[in-house]
PDB file of C-alpha atoms in Angstrom:
ATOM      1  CA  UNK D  25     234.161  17.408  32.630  1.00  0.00           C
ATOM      2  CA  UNK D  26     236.752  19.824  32.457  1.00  0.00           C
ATOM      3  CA  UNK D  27     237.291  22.618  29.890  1.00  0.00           C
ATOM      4  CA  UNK D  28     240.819  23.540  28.533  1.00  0.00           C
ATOM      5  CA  UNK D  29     242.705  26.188  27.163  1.00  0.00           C
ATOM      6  CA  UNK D  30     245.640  24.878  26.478  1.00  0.00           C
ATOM      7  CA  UNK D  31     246.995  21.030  27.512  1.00  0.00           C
ATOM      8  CA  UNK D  32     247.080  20.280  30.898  1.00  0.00           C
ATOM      9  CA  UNK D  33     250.809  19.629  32.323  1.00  0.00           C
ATOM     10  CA  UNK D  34     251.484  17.405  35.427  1.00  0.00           C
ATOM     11  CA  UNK D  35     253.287  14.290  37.205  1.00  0.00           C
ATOM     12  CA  UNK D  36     253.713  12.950  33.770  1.00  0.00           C
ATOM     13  CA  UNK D  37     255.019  16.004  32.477  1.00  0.00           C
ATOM     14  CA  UNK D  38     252.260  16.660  29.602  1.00  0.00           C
ATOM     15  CA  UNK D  39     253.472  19.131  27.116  1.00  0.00           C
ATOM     16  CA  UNK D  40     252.047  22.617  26.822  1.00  0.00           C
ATOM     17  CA  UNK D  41     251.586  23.375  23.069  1.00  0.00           C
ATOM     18  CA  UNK D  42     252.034  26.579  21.894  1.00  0.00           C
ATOM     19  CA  UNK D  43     248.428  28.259  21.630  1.00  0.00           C
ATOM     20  CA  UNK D  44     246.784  28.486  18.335  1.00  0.00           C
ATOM     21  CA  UNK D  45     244.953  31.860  16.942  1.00  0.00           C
ATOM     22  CA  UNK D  46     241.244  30.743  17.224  1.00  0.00           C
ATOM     23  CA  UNK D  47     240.934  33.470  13.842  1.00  0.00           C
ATOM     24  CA  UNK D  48     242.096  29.903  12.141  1.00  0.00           C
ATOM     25  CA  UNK D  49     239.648  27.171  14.082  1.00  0.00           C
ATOM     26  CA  UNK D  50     236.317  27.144  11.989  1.00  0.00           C
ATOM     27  CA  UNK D  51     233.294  27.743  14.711  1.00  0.00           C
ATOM     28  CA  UNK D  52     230.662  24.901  15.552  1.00  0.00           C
ATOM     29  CA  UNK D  53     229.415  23.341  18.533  1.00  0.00           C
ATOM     30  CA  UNK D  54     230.711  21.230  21.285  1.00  0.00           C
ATOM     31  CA  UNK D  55     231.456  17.458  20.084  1.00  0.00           C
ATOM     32  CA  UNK D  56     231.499  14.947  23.166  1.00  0.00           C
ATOM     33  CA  UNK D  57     231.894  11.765  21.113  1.00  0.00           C
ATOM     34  CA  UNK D  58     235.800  11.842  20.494  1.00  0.00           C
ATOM     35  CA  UNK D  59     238.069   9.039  22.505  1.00  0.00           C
ATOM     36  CA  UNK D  60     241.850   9.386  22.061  1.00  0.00           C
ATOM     37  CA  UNK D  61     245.328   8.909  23.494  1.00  0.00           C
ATOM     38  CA  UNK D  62     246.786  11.196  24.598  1.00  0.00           C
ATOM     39  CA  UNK D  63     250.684  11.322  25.596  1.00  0.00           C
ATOM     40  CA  UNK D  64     253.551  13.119  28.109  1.00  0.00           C
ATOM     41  CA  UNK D  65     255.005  13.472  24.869  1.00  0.00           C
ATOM     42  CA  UNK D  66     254.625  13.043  21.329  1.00  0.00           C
ATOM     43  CA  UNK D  67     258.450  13.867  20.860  1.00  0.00           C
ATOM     44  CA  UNK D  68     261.024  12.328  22.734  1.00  0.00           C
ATOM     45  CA  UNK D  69     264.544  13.464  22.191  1.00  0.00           C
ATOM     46  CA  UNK D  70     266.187  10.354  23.481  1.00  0.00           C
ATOM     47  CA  UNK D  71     264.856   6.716  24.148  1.00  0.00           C
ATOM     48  CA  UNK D  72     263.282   6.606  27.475  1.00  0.00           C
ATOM     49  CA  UNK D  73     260.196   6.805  29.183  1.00  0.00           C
ATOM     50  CA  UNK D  74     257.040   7.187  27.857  1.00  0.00           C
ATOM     51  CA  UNK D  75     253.469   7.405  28.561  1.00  0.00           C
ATOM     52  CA  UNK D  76     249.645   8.519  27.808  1.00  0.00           C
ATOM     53  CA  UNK D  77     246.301   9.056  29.726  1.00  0.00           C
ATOM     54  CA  UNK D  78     243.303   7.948  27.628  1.00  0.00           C
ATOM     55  CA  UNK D  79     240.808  11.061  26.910  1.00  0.00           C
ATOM     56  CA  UNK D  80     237.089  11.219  26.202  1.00  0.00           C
ATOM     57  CA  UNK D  81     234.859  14.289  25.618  1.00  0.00           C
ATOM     58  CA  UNK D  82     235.433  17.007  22.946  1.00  0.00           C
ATOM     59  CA  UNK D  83     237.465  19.722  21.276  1.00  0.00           C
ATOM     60  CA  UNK D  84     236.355  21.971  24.137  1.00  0.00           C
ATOM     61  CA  UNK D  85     235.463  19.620  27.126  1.00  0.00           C
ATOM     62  CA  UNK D  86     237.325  17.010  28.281  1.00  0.00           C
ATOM     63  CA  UNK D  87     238.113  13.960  30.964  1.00  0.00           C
ATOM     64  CA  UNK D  88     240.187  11.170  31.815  1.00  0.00           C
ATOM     65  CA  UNK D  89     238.389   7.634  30.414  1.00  0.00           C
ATOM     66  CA  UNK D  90     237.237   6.282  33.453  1.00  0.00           C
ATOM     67  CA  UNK D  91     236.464   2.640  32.432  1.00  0.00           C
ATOM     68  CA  UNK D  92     238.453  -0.371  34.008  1.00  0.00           C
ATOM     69  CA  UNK D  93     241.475  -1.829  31.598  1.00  0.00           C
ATOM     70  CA  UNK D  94     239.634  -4.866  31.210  1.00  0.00           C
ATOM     71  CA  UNK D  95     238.042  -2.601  28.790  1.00  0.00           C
ATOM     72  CA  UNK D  96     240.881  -2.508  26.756  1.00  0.00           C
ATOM     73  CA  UNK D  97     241.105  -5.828  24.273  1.00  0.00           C
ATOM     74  CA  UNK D  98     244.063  -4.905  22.224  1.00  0.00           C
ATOM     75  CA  UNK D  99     247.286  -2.347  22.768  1.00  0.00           C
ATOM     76  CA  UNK D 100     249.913  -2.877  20.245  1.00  0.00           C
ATOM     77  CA  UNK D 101     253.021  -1.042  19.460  1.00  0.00           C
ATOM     78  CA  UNK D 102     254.702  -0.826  16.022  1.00  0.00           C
ATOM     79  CA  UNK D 103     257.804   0.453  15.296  1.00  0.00           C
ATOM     80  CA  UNK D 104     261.434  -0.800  15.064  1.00  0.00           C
ATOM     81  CA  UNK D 105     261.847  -4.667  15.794  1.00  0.00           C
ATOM     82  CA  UNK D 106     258.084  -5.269  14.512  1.00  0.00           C
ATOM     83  CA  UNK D 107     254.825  -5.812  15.866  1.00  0.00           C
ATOM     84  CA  UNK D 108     254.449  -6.432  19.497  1.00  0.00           C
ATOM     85  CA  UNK D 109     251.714  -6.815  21.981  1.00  0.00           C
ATOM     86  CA  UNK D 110     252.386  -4.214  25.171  1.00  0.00           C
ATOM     87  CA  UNK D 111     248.990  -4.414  27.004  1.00  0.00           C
ATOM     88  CA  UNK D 112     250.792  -5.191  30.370  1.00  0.00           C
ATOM     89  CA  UNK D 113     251.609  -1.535  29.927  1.00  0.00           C
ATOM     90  CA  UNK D 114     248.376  -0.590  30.715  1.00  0.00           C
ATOM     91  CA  UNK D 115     247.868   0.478  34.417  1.00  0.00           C
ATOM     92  CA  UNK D 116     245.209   0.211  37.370  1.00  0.00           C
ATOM     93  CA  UNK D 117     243.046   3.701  38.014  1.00  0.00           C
ATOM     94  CA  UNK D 118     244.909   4.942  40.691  1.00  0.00           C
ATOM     95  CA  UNK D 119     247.957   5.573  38.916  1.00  0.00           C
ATOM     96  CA  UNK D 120     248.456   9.129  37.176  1.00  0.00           C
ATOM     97  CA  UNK D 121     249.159   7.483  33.509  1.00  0.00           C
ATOM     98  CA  UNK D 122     246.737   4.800  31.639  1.00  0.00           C
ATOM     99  CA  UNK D 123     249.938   3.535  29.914  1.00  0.00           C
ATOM    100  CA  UNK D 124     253.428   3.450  30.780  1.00  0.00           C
ATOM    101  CA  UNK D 125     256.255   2.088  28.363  1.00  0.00           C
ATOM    102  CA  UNK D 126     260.037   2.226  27.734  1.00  0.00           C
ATOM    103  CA  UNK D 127     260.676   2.873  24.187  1.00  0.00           C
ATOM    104  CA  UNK D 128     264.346   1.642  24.051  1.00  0.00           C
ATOM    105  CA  UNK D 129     264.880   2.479  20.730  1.00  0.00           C
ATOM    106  CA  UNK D 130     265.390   5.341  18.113  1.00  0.00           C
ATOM    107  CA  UNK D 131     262.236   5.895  15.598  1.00  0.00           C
ATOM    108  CA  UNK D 132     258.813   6.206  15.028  1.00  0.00           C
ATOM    109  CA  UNK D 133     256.094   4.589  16.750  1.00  0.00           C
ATOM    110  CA  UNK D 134     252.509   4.187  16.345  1.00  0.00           C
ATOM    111  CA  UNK D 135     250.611   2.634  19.560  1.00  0.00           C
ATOM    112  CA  UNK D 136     247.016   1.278  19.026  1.00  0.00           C
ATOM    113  CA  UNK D 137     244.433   0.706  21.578  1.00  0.00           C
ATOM    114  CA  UNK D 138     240.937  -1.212  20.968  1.00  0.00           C
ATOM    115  CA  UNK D 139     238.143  -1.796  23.622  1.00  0.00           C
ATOM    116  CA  UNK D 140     235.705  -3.908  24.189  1.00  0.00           C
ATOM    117  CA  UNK D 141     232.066  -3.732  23.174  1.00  0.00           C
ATOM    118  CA  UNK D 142     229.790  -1.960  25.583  1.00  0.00           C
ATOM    119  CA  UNK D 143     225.984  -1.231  25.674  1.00  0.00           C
ATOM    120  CA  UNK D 144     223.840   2.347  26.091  1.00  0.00           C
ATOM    121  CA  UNK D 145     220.310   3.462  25.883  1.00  0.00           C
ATOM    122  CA  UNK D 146     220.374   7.240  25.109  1.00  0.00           C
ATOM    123  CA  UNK D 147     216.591   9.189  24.616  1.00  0.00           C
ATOM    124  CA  UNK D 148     215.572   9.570  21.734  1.00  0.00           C
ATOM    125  CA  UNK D 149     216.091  13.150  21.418  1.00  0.00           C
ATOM    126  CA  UNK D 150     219.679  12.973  22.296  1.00  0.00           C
ATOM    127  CA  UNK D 151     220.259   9.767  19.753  1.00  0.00           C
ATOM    128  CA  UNK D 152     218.689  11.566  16.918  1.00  0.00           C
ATOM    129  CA  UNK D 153     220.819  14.675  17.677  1.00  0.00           C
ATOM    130  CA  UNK D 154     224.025  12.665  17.705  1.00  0.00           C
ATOM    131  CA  UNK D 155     223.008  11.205  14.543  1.00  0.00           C
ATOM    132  CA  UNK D 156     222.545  14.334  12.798  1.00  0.00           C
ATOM    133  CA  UNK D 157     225.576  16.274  13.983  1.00  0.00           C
ATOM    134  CA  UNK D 158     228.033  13.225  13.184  1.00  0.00           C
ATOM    135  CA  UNK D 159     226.505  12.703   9.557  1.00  0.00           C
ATOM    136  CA  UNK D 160     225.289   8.942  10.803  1.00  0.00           C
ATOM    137  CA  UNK D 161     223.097   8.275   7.654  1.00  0.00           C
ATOM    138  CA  UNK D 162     222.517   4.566   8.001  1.00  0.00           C
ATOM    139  CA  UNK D 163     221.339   5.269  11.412  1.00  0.00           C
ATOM    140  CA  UNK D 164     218.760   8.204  10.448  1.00  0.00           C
ATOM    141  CA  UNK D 165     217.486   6.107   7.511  1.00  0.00           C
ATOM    142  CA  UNK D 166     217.273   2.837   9.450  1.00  0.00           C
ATOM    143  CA  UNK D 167     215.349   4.433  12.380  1.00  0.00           C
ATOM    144  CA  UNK D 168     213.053   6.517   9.718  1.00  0.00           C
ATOM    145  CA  UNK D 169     212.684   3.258   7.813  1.00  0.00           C
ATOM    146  CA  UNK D 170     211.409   1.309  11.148  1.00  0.00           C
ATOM    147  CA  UNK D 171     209.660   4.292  12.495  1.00  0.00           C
ATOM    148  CA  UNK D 172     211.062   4.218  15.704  1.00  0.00           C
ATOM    149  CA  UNK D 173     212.203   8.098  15.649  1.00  0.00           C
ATOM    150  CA  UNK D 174     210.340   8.706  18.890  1.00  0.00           C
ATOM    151  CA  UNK D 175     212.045   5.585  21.150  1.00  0.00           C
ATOM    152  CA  UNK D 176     215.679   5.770  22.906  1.00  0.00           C
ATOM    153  CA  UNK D 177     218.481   4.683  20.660  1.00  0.00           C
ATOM    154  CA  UNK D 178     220.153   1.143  21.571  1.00  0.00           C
ATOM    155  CA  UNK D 179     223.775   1.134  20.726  1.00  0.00           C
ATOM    156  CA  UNK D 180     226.789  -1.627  20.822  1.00  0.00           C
ATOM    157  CA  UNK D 181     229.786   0.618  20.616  1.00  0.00           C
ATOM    158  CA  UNK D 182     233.581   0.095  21.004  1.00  0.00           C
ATOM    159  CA  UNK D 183     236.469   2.171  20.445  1.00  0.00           C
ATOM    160  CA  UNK D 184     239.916   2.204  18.473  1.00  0.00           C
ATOM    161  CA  UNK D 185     242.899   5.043  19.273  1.00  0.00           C
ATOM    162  CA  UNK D 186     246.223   5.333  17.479  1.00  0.00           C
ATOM    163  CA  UNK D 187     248.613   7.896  18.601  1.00  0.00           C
ATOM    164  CA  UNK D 188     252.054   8.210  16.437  1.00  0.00           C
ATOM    165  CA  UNK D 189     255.509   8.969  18.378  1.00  0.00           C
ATOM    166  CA  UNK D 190     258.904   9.794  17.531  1.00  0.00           C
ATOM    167  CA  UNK D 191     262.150   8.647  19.582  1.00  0.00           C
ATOM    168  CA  UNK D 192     265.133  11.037  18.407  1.00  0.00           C
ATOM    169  CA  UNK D 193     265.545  12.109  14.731  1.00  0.00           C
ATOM    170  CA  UNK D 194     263.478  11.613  12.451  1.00  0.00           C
ATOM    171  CA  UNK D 195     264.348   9.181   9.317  1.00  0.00           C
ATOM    172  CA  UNK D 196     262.838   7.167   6.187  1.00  0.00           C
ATOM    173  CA  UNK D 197     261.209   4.570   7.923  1.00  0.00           C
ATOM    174  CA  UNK D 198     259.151   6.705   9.714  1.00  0.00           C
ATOM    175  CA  UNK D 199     256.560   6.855   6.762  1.00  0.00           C
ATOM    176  CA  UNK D 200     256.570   2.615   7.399  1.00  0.00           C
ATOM    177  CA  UNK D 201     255.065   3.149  10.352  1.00  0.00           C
ATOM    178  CA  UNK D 202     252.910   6.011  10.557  1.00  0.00           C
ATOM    179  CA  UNK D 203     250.818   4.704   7.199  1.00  0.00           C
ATOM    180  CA  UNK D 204     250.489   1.162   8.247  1.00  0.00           C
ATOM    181  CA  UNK D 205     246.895  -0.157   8.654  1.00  0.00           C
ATOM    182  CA  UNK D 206     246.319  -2.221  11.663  1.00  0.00           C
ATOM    183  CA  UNK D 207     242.891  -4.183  11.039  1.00  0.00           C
ATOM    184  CA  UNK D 208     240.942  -2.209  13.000  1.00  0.00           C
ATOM    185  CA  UNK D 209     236.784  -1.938  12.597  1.00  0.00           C
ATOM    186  CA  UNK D 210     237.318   1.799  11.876  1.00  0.00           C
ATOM    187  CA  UNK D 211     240.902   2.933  11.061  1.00  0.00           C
ATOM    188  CA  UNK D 212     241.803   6.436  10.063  1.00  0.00           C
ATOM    189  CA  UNK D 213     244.934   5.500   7.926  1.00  0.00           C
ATOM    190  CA  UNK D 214     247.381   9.020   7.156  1.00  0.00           C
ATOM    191  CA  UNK D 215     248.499   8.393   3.221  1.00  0.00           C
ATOM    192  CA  UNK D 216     251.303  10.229   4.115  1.00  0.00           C
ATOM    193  CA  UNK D 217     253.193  10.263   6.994  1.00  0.00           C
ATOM    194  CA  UNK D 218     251.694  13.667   8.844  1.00  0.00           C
ATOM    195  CA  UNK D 219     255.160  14.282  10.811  1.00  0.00           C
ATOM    196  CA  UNK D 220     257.141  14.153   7.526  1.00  0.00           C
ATOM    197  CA  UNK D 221     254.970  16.127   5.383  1.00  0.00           C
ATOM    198  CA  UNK D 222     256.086  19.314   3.619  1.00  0.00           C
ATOM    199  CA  UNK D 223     254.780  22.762   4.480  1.00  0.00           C
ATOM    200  CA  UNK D 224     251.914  23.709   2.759  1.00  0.00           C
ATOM    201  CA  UNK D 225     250.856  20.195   1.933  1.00  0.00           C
ATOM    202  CA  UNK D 226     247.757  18.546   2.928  1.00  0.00           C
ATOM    203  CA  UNK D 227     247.612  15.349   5.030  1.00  0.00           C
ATOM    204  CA  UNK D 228     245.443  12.424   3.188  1.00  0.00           C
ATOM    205  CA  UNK D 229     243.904  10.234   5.204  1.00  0.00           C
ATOM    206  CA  UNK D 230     241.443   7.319   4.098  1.00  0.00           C
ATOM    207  CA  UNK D 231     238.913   5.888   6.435  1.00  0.00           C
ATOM    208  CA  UNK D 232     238.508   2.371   6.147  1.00  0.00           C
ATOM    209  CA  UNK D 233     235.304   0.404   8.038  1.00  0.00           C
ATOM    210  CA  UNK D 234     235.460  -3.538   8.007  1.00  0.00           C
ATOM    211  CA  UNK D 235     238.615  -3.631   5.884  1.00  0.00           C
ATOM    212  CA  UNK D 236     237.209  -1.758   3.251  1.00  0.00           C
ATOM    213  CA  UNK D 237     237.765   2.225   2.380  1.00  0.00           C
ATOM    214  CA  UNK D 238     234.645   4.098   3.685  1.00  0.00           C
ATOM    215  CA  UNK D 239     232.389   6.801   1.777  1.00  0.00           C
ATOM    216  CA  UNK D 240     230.488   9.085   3.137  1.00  0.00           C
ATOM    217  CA  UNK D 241     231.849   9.297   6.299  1.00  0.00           C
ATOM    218  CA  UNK D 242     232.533  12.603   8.604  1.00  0.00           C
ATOM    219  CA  UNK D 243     236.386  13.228   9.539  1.00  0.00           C
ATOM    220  CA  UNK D 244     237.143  15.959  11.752  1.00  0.00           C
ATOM    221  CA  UNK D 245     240.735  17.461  12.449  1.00  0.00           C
ATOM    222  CA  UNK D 246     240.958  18.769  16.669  1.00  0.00           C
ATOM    223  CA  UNK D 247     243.534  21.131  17.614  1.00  0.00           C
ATOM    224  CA  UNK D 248     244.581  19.891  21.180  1.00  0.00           C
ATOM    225  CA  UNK D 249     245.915  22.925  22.163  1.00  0.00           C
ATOM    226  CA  UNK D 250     243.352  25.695  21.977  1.00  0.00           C
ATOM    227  CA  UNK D 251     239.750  25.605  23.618  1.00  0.00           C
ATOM    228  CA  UNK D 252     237.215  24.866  20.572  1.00  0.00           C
ATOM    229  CA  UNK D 253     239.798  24.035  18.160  1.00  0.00           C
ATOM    230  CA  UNK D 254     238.078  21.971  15.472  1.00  0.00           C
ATOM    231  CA  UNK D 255     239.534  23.531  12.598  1.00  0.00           C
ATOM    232  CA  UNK D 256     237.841  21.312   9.795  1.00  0.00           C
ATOM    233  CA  UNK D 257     235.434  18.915   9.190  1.00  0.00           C
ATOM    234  CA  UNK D 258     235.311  16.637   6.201  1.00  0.00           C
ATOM    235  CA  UNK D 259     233.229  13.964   4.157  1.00  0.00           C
ATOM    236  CA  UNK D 260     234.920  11.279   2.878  1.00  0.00           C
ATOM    237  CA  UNK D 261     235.037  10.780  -1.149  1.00  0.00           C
ATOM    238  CA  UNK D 262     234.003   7.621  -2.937  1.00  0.00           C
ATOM    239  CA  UNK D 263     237.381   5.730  -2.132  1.00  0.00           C
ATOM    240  CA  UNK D 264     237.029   6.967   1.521  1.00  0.00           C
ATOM    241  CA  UNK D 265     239.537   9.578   1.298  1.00  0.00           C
ATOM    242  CA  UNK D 266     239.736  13.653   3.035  1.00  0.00           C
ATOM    243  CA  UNK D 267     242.585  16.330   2.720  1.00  0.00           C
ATOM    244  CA  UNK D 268     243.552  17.679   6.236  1.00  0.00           C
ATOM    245  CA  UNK D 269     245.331  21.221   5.555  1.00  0.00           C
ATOM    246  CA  UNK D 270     246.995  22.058   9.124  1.00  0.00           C
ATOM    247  CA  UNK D 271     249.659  23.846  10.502  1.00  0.00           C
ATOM    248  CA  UNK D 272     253.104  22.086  11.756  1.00  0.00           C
ATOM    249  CA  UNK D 273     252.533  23.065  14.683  1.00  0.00           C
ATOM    250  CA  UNK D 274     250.775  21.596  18.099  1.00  0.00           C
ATOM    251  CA  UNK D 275     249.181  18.519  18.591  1.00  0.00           C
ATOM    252  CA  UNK D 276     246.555  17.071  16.872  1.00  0.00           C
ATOM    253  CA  UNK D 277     243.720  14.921  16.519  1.00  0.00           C
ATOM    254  CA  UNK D 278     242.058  13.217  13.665  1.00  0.00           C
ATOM    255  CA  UNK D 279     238.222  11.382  14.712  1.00  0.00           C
ATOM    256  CA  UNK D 280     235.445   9.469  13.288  1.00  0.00           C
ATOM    257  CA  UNK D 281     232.882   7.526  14.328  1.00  0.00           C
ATOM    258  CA  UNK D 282     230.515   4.934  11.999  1.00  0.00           C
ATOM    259  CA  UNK D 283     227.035   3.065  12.948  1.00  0.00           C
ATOM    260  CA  UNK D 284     225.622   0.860  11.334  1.00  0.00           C
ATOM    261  CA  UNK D 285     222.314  -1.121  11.735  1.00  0.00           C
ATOM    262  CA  UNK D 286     222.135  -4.645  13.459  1.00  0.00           C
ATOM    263  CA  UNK D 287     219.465  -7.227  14.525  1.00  0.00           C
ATOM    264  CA  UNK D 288     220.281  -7.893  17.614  1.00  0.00           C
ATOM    265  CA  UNK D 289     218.636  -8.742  20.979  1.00  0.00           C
ATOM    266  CA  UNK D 290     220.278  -5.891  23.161  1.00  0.00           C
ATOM    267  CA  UNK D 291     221.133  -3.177  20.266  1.00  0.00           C
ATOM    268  CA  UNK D 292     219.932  -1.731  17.391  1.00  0.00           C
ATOM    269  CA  UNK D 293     222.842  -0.148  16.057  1.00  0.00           C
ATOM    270  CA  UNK D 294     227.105  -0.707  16.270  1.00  0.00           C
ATOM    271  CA  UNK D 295     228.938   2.299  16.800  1.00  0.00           C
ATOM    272  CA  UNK D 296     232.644   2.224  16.458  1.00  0.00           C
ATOM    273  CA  UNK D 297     234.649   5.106  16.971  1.00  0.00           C
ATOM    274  CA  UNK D 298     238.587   5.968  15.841  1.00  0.00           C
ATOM    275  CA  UNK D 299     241.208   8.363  16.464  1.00  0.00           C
ATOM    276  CA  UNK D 300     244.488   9.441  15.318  1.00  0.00           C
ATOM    277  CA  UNK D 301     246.724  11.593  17.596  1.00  0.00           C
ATOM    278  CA  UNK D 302     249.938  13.278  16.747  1.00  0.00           C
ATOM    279  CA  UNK D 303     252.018  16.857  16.917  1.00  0.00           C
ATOM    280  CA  UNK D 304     255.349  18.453  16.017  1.00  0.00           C
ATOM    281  CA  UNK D 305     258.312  19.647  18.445  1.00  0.00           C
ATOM    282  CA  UNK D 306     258.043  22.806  19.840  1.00  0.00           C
ATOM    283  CA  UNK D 307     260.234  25.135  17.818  1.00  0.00           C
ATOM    284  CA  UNK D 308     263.205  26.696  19.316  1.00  0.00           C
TER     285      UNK D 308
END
């Protein structure tokens, strides 16, 4: 994996954010758990071209997702004219983007990306650790409960990414788009739209599992643009609500992840994880 400072530019002409003061990023360790989208731009200032490389790893490690498309079930983009399925968008390995698209129009977008289940055995040692540090309570209690502690950790996971994207000015229908809820397992759903939100103003976001709003869950908030740059990490309330406070500045993302137990032949547990990427124009 490969650690960052700031984001990587390149063929696709990835954006370099302006770099954060780490005095603001709260300290903590190393996440690898995070999968998100990540784009040649979040901004465009005409319609155009447009595309994103798909990102696993951590707030200060990072790589490419190196799985085959076939992983990918679902990529939808929502914006003006509707709904619409673009997963022909999605390209082979070789090729130096893991989406390409036109976006022909003015206005916000938000893409969404699901993938297909897929199985792991981690140790013990590791699974309990991952547990802990992502506040996965059903899992901890159900292995405690079963008394299996001390045996490797069987897991069904799969994966859900939104990334939010504006095509020239910004206007009403913007907020349309960035809060809509998509159906996804886990969904990290902004309550307000996070590129039209005042200064000073936290960003509400509610976490919903299975269609329904999810409590206790851990949200974190992952500066893209500074090495270590997790600069909060939140339970959610009752209603499965957290308040982001961020700067408007840089690029952004919001992750969860949620396990819960299963009887199953081949897995003890389903892990889904979700992601929400997004981040302002560079100021002139």
């Amino acid at each position: 994996m490969t650690s960052w400072r700031i984001r990587r530019s390149g063929p696709l002409g990835w954006a370099v954010g302006p770099v954060l003061t780490l005095a603001l990023l709260a300290p903590g360790p190393a996440r690898a758990h995070a999968f998100w989208i990540e784009p040649s731009a979040f901004w465009l200032a005409k319609p155009g071209a447009w595309s994103a490389r798909l990102m696993v790893g951590s707030e200060s490690e990072h790589d490419r997702w190196d799985a085959a498309v076939s992983q990918v079930s679902r990529l939808v983009r929502l914006g003006p004219g509707g709904q619409e399925d673009v997963r022909a968008a999605l390209r082979p390995p070789q090729d130096e983007a893991d989406i390409r698209l036109r976006l022909t129009m003015p206005g916000r977008r938000l893409i969404a990306l699901e993938t297909r289940e897929a199985l792991q055995e981690l140790p013990a040692d590791r699974f309990n650790a991952f547990a802990e540090e992502e506040g996965l309570a059903l899992v901890t209690a159900e292995r405690a409960r079963r008394k299996t502690e001390d045996r490797p950790g069987r897991e069904a996971y799969s994966r859900r990414a939104k990334v939010l994207v504006q095509v020239g000015p910004t206007g009403p229908a913007g907020e349309a788009v960035a809060t809509a809820r998509l159906g996804h397992k886990l969904e990290i759903v902004p309550e307000r739209d996070p590129l039209a939100l005042p200064s000073g103003e936290p960003l509400p976001v509610r976490l919903y599992f299975e269609g329904r709003p999810l409590a206790g869950a851990t949200v974190e908030l992952i500066s893209l643009d500074v090495l270590g740059g997790r600069l909060t990490r939140q339970v959610t309330d009752a209603e499965g609500r957290a308040r982001l406070s961020l700067p408007r500045v840089g690029s952004w993302l919001v992750n969860a992840i949620w396990s819960k137990p299963v009887d199953r032949p081949d897995a003890d547990f389903e892990t889904t994880f979700a992601s929400l990427t997004f981040g302002y124009p560079a100021k002139k």
